[in-house]
Each structure stands twice: as structure tokens, then as C-alpha cells.
Amino acid sequence: MHLSFEMQFIGDGDQCLHIVVGPAGHYIIFLMYNEQLSMKDDLRMAYDSKVSYFPPYWKATIKIPLEYFPKNVKKFNAASRHGLRHRRSMDVLYVDAEPLPSHFTSPPFRTAQSINFEKVLLTYDNTKVSKVWERAIDEYRNAPHDTSSPVTGSAYGGPLVGALFLAYTSAYVAFIKYM
């Protein structure tokens, strides 16, 4: 069983804060350009997760540092993923009539909807790029890149991080099943 919830906060220039959380208290945070280029994925946040078995539910509370949000957040989307391998499904908050291609593993940018972020976070200054984003951009620009092929995925190996995330989730569910 694979369970996760993810959110995308999209700002100027398709800069995106992408957060994925799971019921065992595990999470990963990406600072991204567009849907494919992850610049930074080693960020931390406060996260509390509560799982109940009778009745079954999962409740999470996260505290996202303001400096993780990109400049001028103007779009948002969220999704939950659940199910076993061949029956895994993704429920997306904002979808359109066009079906999602089977290769999508995240809520797509094209379906994100407008959000008035200043009303959500009164202390958010949408006019400035945060120090975290400035550092991530500088680190990415100064990192060696192979220019012969497009750069996609995480600096720490997207498939590896995803596999570890999935393995951790699977181990947690197996632990719950046999408790």
C-alpha cells in the first residue's frame, strides 16, 4: 500500500515548492523550476502525523517555513496517492477534462488553479526572493552540469529518493499490517 499527500505552490517563472508527506512522518521537499527540474531537495520542516486504525484515518500537521515559498505564489494544486501497484490511484484537487497521461506521478502544473496567497498567509511578502531560494539558485548555477543532455530530476537522484520514500512507506504499512 502506498499512501502520500503532495502539494505544489507555483510562483513566478514556474518556480515551485513541491512537498510530499506520508503517514509514517516521512516527507520530502523540492524547490523546483517547472515540473521536471529539482534544484534542492534536502530541506526540513516540522511535521506531525497521527494514524488511527479504528476508524482508519491519517491526520498530518505541517509547518512550512515561509522562506521555502517561491516569489509571488499564484497557483496551487494538491493530490493524494493510494493503493497497491497496479491499482494505485491519484486523486488531484484541480483536474481538467483532459485525462492525465499514465506517466504523471505528481499533480500537473497545467491544472493548478489561482490562489490569493496573501490572504492565506498574511505575513508572506510576495515581492522578494527568499534567502533559501537565492541559495538554491546559486548552488544550482554553480554545480557542474552535463550540457549534452537535459537536466531533470533531483540533484540527489530522483529515482533513488523516490524509491527510498516508497520503500519506507511500504515498510511502515507492512509493520502496521502485522501489529
Short mmCIF file of N, CA and C in Angstrom, two decimals:
data_model
loop_
_atom_site.label_atom_id
_atom_site.label_comp_id
_atom_site.label_asym_id
_atom_site.label_seq_id
_atom_site.Cartn_x
_atom_site.Cartn_y
_atom_site.Cartn_z
N MET A 1 0.85 -1.18 0.00
CA MET A 1 0.00 0.00 0.00
C MET A 1 0.89 1.23 0.00
N HIS A 2 0.59 2.15 -0.86
CA HIS A 2 1.35 3.39 -0.96
C HIS A 2 0.42 4.54 -0.62
N LEU A 3 0.78 5.33 0.37
CA LEU A 3 -0.01 6.49 0.77
C LEU A 3 0.87 7.72 0.77
N SER A 4 0.37 8.80 0.19
CA SER A 4 1.09 10.07 0.28
C SER A 4 0.14 11.20 -0.08
N PHE A 5 0.51 12.38 0.35
CA PHE A 5 -0.21 13.60 0.01
C PHE A 5 0.83 14.59 -0.46
N GLU A 6 0.54 15.28 -1.54
CA GLU A 6 1.51 16.25 -2.03
C GLU A 6 0.85 17.56 -2.42
N MET A 7 1.66 18.62 -2.33
CA MET A 7 1.19 19.97 -2.63
C MET A 7 2.20 20.67 -3.51
N GLN A 8 1.70 21.52 -4.41
CA GLN A 8 2.56 22.35 -5.24
C GLN A 8 2.13 23.80 -5.09
N PHE A 9 3.08 24.66 -4.74
CA PHE A 9 2.85 26.10 -4.68
C PHE A 9 3.70 26.69 -5.79
N ILE A 10 3.07 27.27 -6.80
CA ILE A 10 3.77 27.72 -8.00
C ILE A 10 3.81 29.24 -8.04
N GLY A 11 5.01 29.79 -8.24
CA GLY A 11 5.21 31.23 -8.27
C GLY A 11 5.72 31.70 -9.62
N ASP A 12 6.36 32.87 -9.62
CA ASP A 12 6.90 33.47 -10.84
C ASP A 12 7.87 32.52 -11.53
N GLY A 13 7.85 32.55 -12.87
CA GLY A 13 8.80 31.76 -13.64
C GLY A 13 8.68 30.27 -13.43
N ASP A 14 7.51 29.79 -13.06
CA ASP A 14 7.29 28.37 -12.77
C ASP A 14 8.19 27.83 -11.67
N GLN A 15 8.62 28.71 -10.75
CA GLN A 15 9.31 28.23 -9.56
C GLN A 15 8.26 27.56 -8.68
N CYS A 16 8.61 26.43 -8.11
CA CYS A 16 7.61 25.64 -7.39
C CYS A 16 8.18 25.06 -6.10
N LEU A 17 7.37 25.15 -5.05
CA LEU A 17 7.63 24.43 -3.81
C LEU A 17 6.75 23.19 -3.88
N HIS A 18 7.37 22.02 -3.90
CA HIS A 18 6.64 20.75 -4.02
C HIS A 18 6.93 19.96 -2.75
N ILE A 19 5.88 19.62 -2.01
CA ILE A 19 6.02 18.90 -0.74
C ILE A 19 5.24 17.60 -0.82
N VAL A 20 5.88 16.50 -0.43
CA VAL A 20 5.23 15.19 -0.38
C VAL A 20 5.36 14.69 1.06
N VAL A 21 4.23 14.28 1.66
CA VAL A 21 4.24 13.75 3.03
C VAL A 21 3.58 12.37 3.06
N GLY A 22 4.01 11.55 4.02
CA GLY A 22 3.44 10.22 4.19
C GLY A 22 3.03 10.00 5.63
N PRO A 23 2.25 8.97 5.91
CA PRO A 23 1.69 8.75 7.24
C PRO A 23 2.70 8.38 8.32
N ALA A 24 3.87 7.90 7.94
CA ALA A 24 4.86 7.48 8.94
C ALA A 24 5.71 8.65 9.44
N GLY A 25 5.35 9.86 9.04
CA GLY A 25 6.11 11.03 9.45
C GLY A 25 7.24 11.37 8.50
N HIS A 26 7.31 10.69 7.37
CA HIS A 26 8.35 10.97 6.39
C HIS A 26 7.84 11.99 5.38
N TYR A 27 8.77 12.75 4.82
CA TYR A 27 8.42 13.77 3.84
C TYR A 27 9.63 14.10 3.00
N ILE A 28 9.37 14.78 1.89
CA ILE A 28 10.45 15.33 1.08
C ILE A 28 9.96 16.65 0.50
N ILE A 29 10.85 17.62 0.45
CA ILE A 29 10.53 18.96 -0.03
C ILE A 29 11.44 19.25 -1.22
N PHE A 30 10.85 19.70 -2.32
CA PHE A 30 11.61 20.07 -3.51
C PHE A 30 11.42 21.54 -3.81
N LEU A 31 12.50 22.24 -4.13
CA LEU A 31 12.42 23.55 -4.76
C LEU A 31 12.68 23.28 -6.23
N MET A 32 11.74 23.67 -7.09
CA MET A 32 11.81 23.26 -8.49
C MET A 32 11.61 24.43 -9.45
N TYR A 33 12.17 24.26 -10.65
CA TYR A 33 11.80 25.07 -11.81
C TYR A 33 10.98 24.16 -12.68
N ASN A 34 9.82 24.56 -13.09
CA ASN A 34 8.87 23.79 -13.90
C ASN A 34 8.62 22.42 -13.27
N GLU A 35 8.07 21.52 -14.03
CA GLU A 35 7.68 20.22 -13.46
C GLU A 35 8.81 19.22 -13.36
N GLN A 36 9.96 19.50 -13.97
CA GLN A 36 10.95 18.44 -14.09
C GLN A 36 12.29 18.73 -13.44
N LEU A 37 12.61 19.97 -13.19
CA LEU A 37 13.95 20.31 -12.71
C LEU A 37 13.95 20.62 -11.23
N SER A 38 14.48 19.70 -10.44
CA SER A 38 14.59 19.89 -9.00
C SER A 38 15.95 20.50 -8.68
N MET A 39 15.92 21.67 -8.02
CA MET A 39 17.17 22.35 -7.67
C MET A 39 17.64 21.98 -6.27
N LYS A 40 16.72 21.70 -5.37
CA LYS A 40 17.09 21.44 -3.98
C LYS A 40 16.06 20.49 -3.38
N ASP A 41 16.54 19.51 -2.60
CA ASP A 41 15.60 18.56 -2.00
C ASP A 41 16.06 18.08 -0.63
N ASP A 42 16.83 18.90 0.07
CA ASP A 42 17.31 18.49 1.40
C ASP A 42 16.82 19.44 2.50
N LEU A 43 15.62 19.95 2.35
CA LEU A 43 15.06 20.92 3.30
C LEU A 43 14.30 20.22 4.42
N ARG A 44 14.16 20.89 5.53
CA ARG A 44 13.47 20.33 6.70
C ARG A 44 12.27 21.20 7.09
N MET A 45 11.30 20.57 7.76
CA MET A 45 10.14 21.29 8.29
C MET A 45 9.61 20.52 9.49
N ALA A 46 8.75 21.17 10.26
CA ALA A 46 8.08 20.50 11.38
C ALA A 46 6.90 19.71 10.82
N TYR A 47 6.80 18.43 11.19
CA TYR A 47 5.76 17.56 10.65
C TYR A 47 5.30 16.59 11.74
N ASP A 48 4.00 16.54 11.96
CA ASP A 48 3.42 15.62 12.93
C ASP A 48 2.36 14.80 12.23
N SER A 49 2.39 13.50 12.41
CA SER A 49 1.45 12.61 11.74
C SER A 49 0.78 11.71 12.78
N LYS A 50 -0.51 11.56 12.66
CA LYS A 50 -1.27 10.66 13.54
C LYS A 50 -2.06 9.69 12.67
N VAL A 51 -1.91 8.41 12.97
CA VAL A 51 -2.61 7.37 12.23
C VAL A 51 -3.52 6.65 13.19
N SER A 52 -4.78 6.45 12.80
CA SER A 52 -5.73 5.69 13.60
C SER A 52 -6.17 4.47 12.79
N TYR A 53 -6.35 3.36 13.45
CA TYR A 53 -6.76 2.16 12.75
C TYR A 53 -8.24 1.88 12.94
N PHE A 54 -8.83 2.40 14.00
CA PHE A 54 -10.26 2.20 14.27
C PHE A 54 -10.86 3.51 14.74
N PRO A 55 -11.55 4.28 13.93
CA PRO A 55 -11.73 4.13 12.48
C PRO A 55 -10.44 4.51 11.75
N PRO A 56 -10.25 3.97 10.55
CA PRO A 56 -9.00 4.25 9.84
C PRO A 56 -8.93 5.68 9.30
N TYR A 57 -7.90 6.40 9.69
CA TYR A 57 -7.64 7.72 9.11
C TYR A 57 -6.20 8.11 9.37
N TRP A 58 -5.78 9.11 8.65
CA TRP A 58 -4.44 9.66 8.79
C TRP A 58 -4.58 11.17 8.84
N LYS A 59 -4.02 11.79 9.87
CA LYS A 59 -4.08 13.24 10.04
C LYS A 59 -2.66 13.76 10.17
N ALA A 60 -2.34 14.80 9.41
CA ALA A 60 -0.99 15.36 9.45
C ALA A 60 -1.06 16.86 9.66
N THR A 61 -0.08 17.37 10.39
CA THR A 61 0.09 18.81 10.57
C THR A 61 1.51 19.14 10.15
N ILE A 62 1.63 20.10 9.23
CA ILE A 62 2.96 20.51 8.79
C ILE A 62 3.13 22.01 8.99
N LYS A 63 4.35 22.41 9.26
CA LYS A 63 4.68 23.83 9.40
C LYS A 63 5.77 24.12 8.37
N ILE A 64 5.37 24.80 7.30
CA ILE A 64 6.28 25.10 6.21
C ILE A 64 6.92 26.46 6.46
N PRO A 65 8.24 26.53 6.55
CA PRO A 65 8.88 27.83 6.72
C PRO A 65 8.55 28.77 5.55
N LEU A 66 8.27 30.03 5.85
CA LEU A 66 7.90 31.00 4.82
C LEU A 66 8.95 31.11 3.72
N GLU A 67 10.22 30.99 4.09
CA GLU A 67 11.28 31.17 3.10
C GLU A 67 11.33 30.05 2.06
N TYR A 68 10.57 28.97 2.24
CA TYR A 68 10.52 27.90 1.25
C TYR A 68 9.60 28.24 0.08
N PHE A 69 8.68 29.17 0.27
CA PHE A 69 7.73 29.51 -0.79
C PHE A 69 8.42 30.35 -1.86
N PRO A 70 8.13 30.08 -3.14
CA PRO A 70 8.74 30.89 -4.19
C PRO A 70 8.15 32.30 -4.20
N LYS A 71 8.82 33.18 -4.91
CA LYS A 71 8.34 34.56 -5.04
C LYS A 71 6.99 34.56 -5.76
N ASN A 72 6.06 35.34 -5.23
CA ASN A 72 4.76 35.57 -5.87
C ASN A 72 3.99 34.28 -6.14
N VAL A 73 3.72 33.50 -5.10
CA VAL A 73 2.91 32.29 -5.27
C VAL A 73 1.55 32.71 -5.83
N LYS A 74 1.20 32.11 -6.97
CA LYS A 74 -0.07 32.47 -7.60
C LYS A 74 -0.91 31.27 -8.00
N LYS A 75 -0.35 30.06 -7.92
CA LYS A 75 -1.11 28.86 -8.26
C LYS A 75 -0.84 27.77 -7.23
N PHE A 76 -1.81 26.86 -7.11
CA PHE A 76 -1.73 25.78 -6.13
C PHE A 76 -2.41 24.54 -6.70
N ASN A 77 -1.87 23.39 -6.36
CA ASN A 77 -2.54 22.13 -6.64
C ASN A 77 -2.11 21.12 -5.58
N ALA A 78 -2.91 20.11 -5.38
CA ALA A 78 -2.63 19.08 -4.38
C ALA A 78 -3.16 17.75 -4.89
N ALA A 79 -2.61 16.68 -4.34
CA ALA A 79 -3.05 15.34 -4.74
C ALA A 79 -2.78 14.37 -3.61
N SER A 80 -3.54 13.28 -3.62
CA SER A 80 -3.25 12.17 -2.71
C SER A 80 -3.07 10.93 -3.57
N ARG A 81 -2.14 10.09 -3.14
CA ARG A 81 -1.90 8.83 -3.84
C ARG A 81 -2.14 7.70 -2.87
N HIS A 82 -2.75 6.64 -3.37
CA HIS A 82 -3.04 5.49 -2.51
C HIS A 82 -3.26 4.26 -3.36
N GLY A 83 -3.12 3.11 -2.75
CA GLY A 83 -3.38 1.86 -3.44
C GLY A 83 -2.14 1.03 -3.64
N LEU A 84 -2.36 -0.17 -4.16
CA LEU A 84 -1.28 -1.10 -4.45
C LEU A 84 -0.82 -0.92 -5.89
N ARG A 85 0.30 -1.50 -6.22
CA ARG A 85 0.98 -1.30 -7.51
C ARG A 85 0.06 -1.05 -8.70
N HIS A 86 -0.60 -2.08 -9.17
CA HIS A 86 -1.40 -1.95 -10.39
C HIS A 86 -2.74 -1.24 -10.15
N ARG A 87 -3.13 -1.08 -8.91
CA ARG A 87 -4.38 -0.37 -8.60
C ARG A 87 -4.12 0.96 -7.91
N ARG A 88 -2.92 1.48 -8.02
CA ARG A 88 -2.59 2.75 -7.40
C ARG A 88 -3.33 3.86 -8.14
N SER A 89 -3.86 4.79 -7.38
CA SER A 89 -4.57 5.90 -8.00
C SER A 89 -4.11 7.21 -7.38
N MET A 90 -4.37 8.29 -8.11
CA MET A 90 -4.02 9.62 -7.64
C MET A 90 -5.27 10.48 -7.77
N ASP A 91 -5.69 11.06 -6.65
CA ASP A 91 -6.81 11.99 -6.65
C ASP A 91 -6.23 13.40 -6.63
N VAL A 92 -6.53 14.18 -7.66
CA VAL A 92 -5.97 15.52 -7.81
C VAL A 92 -7.03 16.55 -7.46
N LEU A 93 -6.65 17.57 -6.69
CA LEU A 93 -7.58 18.62 -6.30
C LEU A 93 -8.15 19.34 -7.51
N TYR A 94 -7.29 19.85 -8.37
CA TYR A 94 -7.73 20.57 -9.57
C TYR A 94 -7.36 19.76 -10.80
N VAL A 95 -8.37 19.26 -11.50
CA VAL A 95 -8.16 18.50 -12.73
C VAL A 95 -8.90 19.19 -13.86
N ASP A 96 -8.59 18.81 -15.08
CA ASP A 96 -9.36 19.31 -16.21
C ASP A 96 -9.91 18.13 -16.98
N ALA A 97 -10.65 18.42 -18.03
CA ALA A 97 -11.34 17.37 -18.77
C ALA A 97 -10.36 16.42 -19.48
N GLU A 98 -9.17 16.90 -19.77
CA GLU A 98 -8.18 16.08 -20.47
C GLU A 98 -7.61 15.04 -19.50
N PRO A 99 -7.66 13.74 -19.85
CA PRO A 99 -7.13 12.73 -18.93
C PRO A 99 -5.62 12.88 -18.73
N LEU A 100 -5.16 12.52 -17.55
CA LEU A 100 -3.74 12.60 -17.25
C LEU A 100 -3.00 11.46 -17.94
N PRO A 101 -1.85 11.76 -18.55
CA PRO A 101 -1.04 10.68 -19.12
C PRO A 101 -0.62 9.71 -18.01
N SER A 102 -0.40 8.47 -18.36
CA SER A 102 -0.08 7.45 -17.36
C SER A 102 1.27 7.70 -16.68
N HIS A 103 2.16 8.49 -17.30
CA HIS A 103 3.48 8.72 -16.70
C HIS A 103 3.46 9.77 -15.61
N PHE A 104 2.34 10.46 -15.39
CA PHE A 104 2.31 11.50 -14.37
C PHE A 104 2.40 10.88 -12.99
N THR A 105 3.33 11.38 -12.20
CA THR A 105 3.48 10.91 -10.83
C THR A 105 3.19 12.02 -9.84
N SER A 106 2.92 13.22 -10.33
CA SER A 106 2.63 14.38 -9.49
C SER A 106 1.45 15.13 -10.07
N PRO A 107 0.79 15.95 -9.25
CA PRO A 107 -0.27 16.76 -9.82
C PRO A 107 0.34 17.69 -10.86
N PRO A 108 -0.20 17.73 -12.07
CA PRO A 108 0.42 18.51 -13.13
C PRO A 108 0.27 20.01 -12.94
N PHE A 109 1.29 20.76 -13.39
CA PHE A 109 1.25 22.21 -13.33
C PHE A 109 0.05 22.76 -14.10
N ARG A 110 -0.26 22.13 -15.24
CA ARG A 110 -1.28 22.71 -16.12
C ARG A 110 -2.66 22.77 -15.47
N THR A 111 -2.89 21.99 -14.43
CA THR A 111 -4.21 22.02 -13.79
C THR A 111 -4.23 22.84 -12.51
N ALA A 112 -3.09 23.39 -12.11
CA ALA A 112 -3.04 24.22 -10.90
C ALA A 112 -3.96 25.43 -11.07
N GLN A 113 -4.58 25.84 -9.98
CA GLN A 113 -5.52 26.97 -10.02
C GLN A 113 -4.96 28.16 -9.25
N SER A 114 -5.50 29.32 -9.58
CA SER A 114 -5.07 30.56 -8.92
C SER A 114 -5.37 30.52 -7.43
N ILE A 115 -4.49 31.14 -6.67
CA ILE A 115 -4.67 31.25 -5.23
C ILE A 115 -4.22 32.65 -4.81
N ASN A 116 -4.98 33.28 -3.93
CA ASN A 116 -4.59 34.57 -3.38
C ASN A 116 -3.80 34.28 -2.12
N PHE A 117 -2.51 34.09 -2.28
CA PHE A 117 -1.67 33.61 -1.19
C PHE A 117 -1.53 34.61 -0.06
N GLU A 118 -1.65 35.90 -0.37
CA GLU A 118 -1.55 36.92 0.68
C GLU A 118 -2.71 36.80 1.67
N LYS A 119 -3.85 36.28 1.23
CA LYS A 119 -4.98 36.07 2.14
C LYS A 119 -4.78 34.82 2.99
N VAL A 120 -4.03 33.86 2.48
CA VAL A 120 -3.76 32.63 3.22
C VAL A 120 -2.69 32.88 4.28
N LEU A 121 -1.62 33.54 3.88
CA LEU A 121 -0.51 33.85 4.79
C LEU A 121 -0.32 35.35 4.84
N LEU A 122 -0.79 35.98 5.88
CA LEU A 122 -0.75 37.43 5.97
C LEU A 122 0.67 37.97 6.07
N THR A 123 1.62 37.16 6.54
CA THR A 123 2.99 37.65 6.70
C THR A 123 3.87 37.33 5.49
N TYR A 124 3.30 36.77 4.44
CA TYR A 124 4.05 36.39 3.24
C TYR A 124 4.34 37.64 2.40
N ASP A 125 5.61 37.89 2.09
CA ASP A 125 6.00 39.01 1.24
C ASP A 125 6.27 38.46 -0.16
N ASN A 126 5.32 38.69 -1.07
CA ASN A 126 5.43 38.10 -2.39
C ASN A 126 6.35 38.86 -3.34
N THR A 127 6.96 39.94 -2.87
CA THR A 127 7.79 40.75 -3.75
C THR A 127 9.27 40.36 -3.72
N LYS A 128 9.66 39.51 -2.78
CA LYS A 128 11.08 39.19 -2.61
C LYS A 128 11.35 37.70 -2.81
N VAL A 129 12.54 37.44 -3.32
CA VAL A 129 13.04 36.07 -3.39
C VAL A 129 13.72 35.79 -2.05
N SER A 130 13.34 34.70 -1.40
CA SER A 130 13.91 34.39 -0.08
C SER A 130 15.37 33.96 -0.18
N LYS A 131 16.06 34.00 0.95
CA LYS A 131 17.46 33.57 1.01
C LYS A 131 17.59 32.09 0.63
N VAL A 132 16.61 31.27 1.02
CA VAL A 132 16.64 29.84 0.68
C VAL A 132 16.61 29.66 -0.84
N TRP A 133 15.72 30.40 -1.51
CA TRP A 133 15.64 30.31 -2.97
C TRP A 133 16.89 30.88 -3.62
N GLU A 134 17.40 32.00 -3.12
CA GLU A 134 18.64 32.57 -3.67
C GLU A 134 19.78 31.57 -3.59
N ARG A 135 19.93 30.91 -2.42
CA ARG A 135 20.98 29.91 -2.23
C ARG A 135 20.78 28.72 -3.18
N ALA A 136 19.54 28.25 -3.30
CA ALA A 136 19.26 27.10 -4.18
C ALA A 136 19.60 27.43 -5.63
N ILE A 137 19.24 28.62 -6.06
CA ILE A 137 19.52 29.04 -7.44
C ILE A 137 21.03 29.16 -7.64
N ASP A 138 21.73 29.78 -6.69
CA ASP A 138 23.20 29.91 -6.80
C ASP A 138 23.87 28.54 -6.81
N GLU A 139 23.46 27.65 -5.91
CA GLU A 139 24.05 26.31 -5.86
C GLU A 139 23.82 25.57 -7.17
N TYR A 140 22.61 25.70 -7.72
CA TYR A 140 22.31 25.03 -8.98
C TYR A 140 23.15 25.60 -10.12
N ARG A 141 23.23 26.93 -10.19
CA ARG A 141 24.01 27.57 -11.26
C ARG A 141 25.49 27.21 -11.18
N ASN A 142 26.02 27.06 -9.98
CA ASN A 142 27.44 26.78 -9.80
C ASN A 142 27.79 25.30 -9.83
N ALA A 143 26.79 24.44 -9.85
CA ALA A 143 27.04 23.00 -9.88
C ALA A 143 27.43 22.58 -11.29
N PRO A 144 28.31 21.59 -11.42
CA PRO A 144 28.67 21.12 -12.76
C PRO A 144 27.47 20.40 -13.39
N HIS A 145 27.23 20.68 -14.65
CA HIS A 145 26.11 20.05 -15.37
C HIS A 145 26.62 19.46 -16.67
N ASP A 146 26.05 18.34 -17.05
CA ASP A 146 26.34 17.74 -18.34
C ASP A 146 25.44 18.43 -19.35
N THR A 147 26.00 19.24 -20.22
CA THR A 147 25.19 20.02 -21.17
C THR A 147 24.77 19.20 -22.38
N SER A 148 25.22 17.96 -22.49
CA SER A 148 24.85 17.15 -23.65
C SER A 148 23.45 16.57 -23.54
N SER A 149 22.88 16.58 -22.35
CA SER A 149 21.51 16.07 -22.18
C SER A 149 20.76 16.97 -21.22
N PRO A 150 19.43 17.04 -21.36
CA PRO A 150 18.66 17.90 -20.46
C PRO A 150 18.76 17.43 -19.02
N VAL A 151 18.77 18.38 -18.10
CA VAL A 151 18.86 18.07 -16.68
C VAL A 151 17.44 17.93 -16.14
N THR A 152 17.12 16.78 -15.61
CA THR A 152 15.82 16.58 -14.98
C THR A 152 16.03 15.81 -13.70
N GLY A 153 15.04 15.84 -12.86
CA GLY A 153 15.10 15.07 -11.63
C GLY A 153 15.84 15.80 -10.53
N SER A 154 16.17 15.10 -9.52
CA SER A 154 16.77 15.65 -8.32
C SER A 154 18.28 15.63 -8.39
N ALA A 155 18.90 16.57 -7.73
CA ALA A 155 20.35 16.59 -7.64
C ALA A 155 20.84 15.36 -6.88
N TYR A 156 19.98 14.75 -6.07
CA TYR A 156 20.36 13.57 -5.29
C TYR A 156 19.80 12.30 -5.90
N GLY A 157 19.47 12.35 -7.17
CA GLY A 157 18.98 11.14 -7.83
C GLY A 157 17.51 10.92 -7.56
N GLY A 158 16.65 11.57 -8.33
CA GLY A 158 15.20 11.49 -8.14
C GLY A 158 14.67 10.08 -7.98
N PRO A 159 15.04 9.14 -8.89
CA PRO A 159 14.54 7.78 -8.74
C PRO A 159 14.96 7.15 -7.42
N LEU A 160 16.19 7.41 -6.98
CA LEU A 160 16.67 6.84 -5.72
C LEU A 160 15.87 7.39 -4.55
N VAL A 161 15.68 8.71 -4.51
CA VAL A 161 14.90 9.32 -3.43
C VAL A 161 13.48 8.78 -3.44
N GLY A 162 12.88 8.69 -4.64
CA GLY A 162 11.52 8.15 -4.76
C GLY A 162 11.45 6.71 -4.30
N ALA A 163 12.46 5.91 -4.66
CA ALA A 163 12.48 4.51 -4.26
C ALA A 163 12.61 4.38 -2.75
N LEU A 164 13.47 5.20 -2.15
CA LEU A 164 13.62 5.16 -0.69
C LEU A 164 12.32 5.57 -0.01
N PHE A 165 11.66 6.61 -0.55
CA PHE A 165 10.39 7.08 0.00
C PHE A 165 9.35 5.96 -0.07
N LEU A 166 9.28 5.29 -1.23
CA LEU A 166 8.32 4.21 -1.42
C LEU A 166 8.66 3.02 -0.51
N ALA A 167 9.94 2.69 -0.39
CA ALA A 167 10.35 1.57 0.46
C ALA A 167 10.00 1.85 1.92
N TYR A 168 10.23 3.07 2.35
CA TYR A 168 9.92 3.44 3.73
C TYR A 168 8.42 3.35 3.98
N THR A 169 7.62 3.84 3.02
CA THR A 169 6.16 3.76 3.15
C THR A 169 5.71 2.31 3.19
N SER A 170 6.26 1.48 2.30
CA SER A 170 5.88 0.06 2.25
C SER A 170 6.24 -0.64 3.55
N ALA A 171 7.41 -0.35 4.10
CA ALA A 171 7.83 -0.97 5.36
C ALA A 171 6.90 -0.55 6.49
N TYR A 172 6.49 0.70 6.49
CA TYR A 172 5.58 1.20 7.52
C TYR A 172 4.23 0.49 7.44
N VAL A 173 3.71 0.35 6.23
CA VAL A 173 2.41 -0.31 6.05
C VAL A 173 2.52 -1.78 6.45
N ALA A 174 3.62 -2.44 6.09
CA ALA A 174 3.82 -3.84 6.48
C ALA A 174 3.88 -3.96 8.00
N PHE A 175 4.53 -3.03 8.66
CA PHE A 175 4.61 -3.02 10.11
C PHE A 175 3.21 -2.90 10.72
N ILE A 176 2.40 -1.99 10.17
CA ILE A 176 1.03 -1.78 10.67
C ILE A 176 0.20 -3.04 10.48
N LYS A 177 0.34 -3.66 9.31
CA LYS A 177 -0.46 -4.83 8.97
C LYS A 177 -0.22 -5.98 9.95
N TYR A 178 1.00 -6.13 10.43
CA TYR A 178 1.34 -7.26 11.28
C TYR A 178 1.45 -6.89 12.75
N MET A 179 0.97 -5.74 13.15
CA MET A 179 1.00 -5.33 14.56
C MET A 179 0.03 -6.14 15.38
#
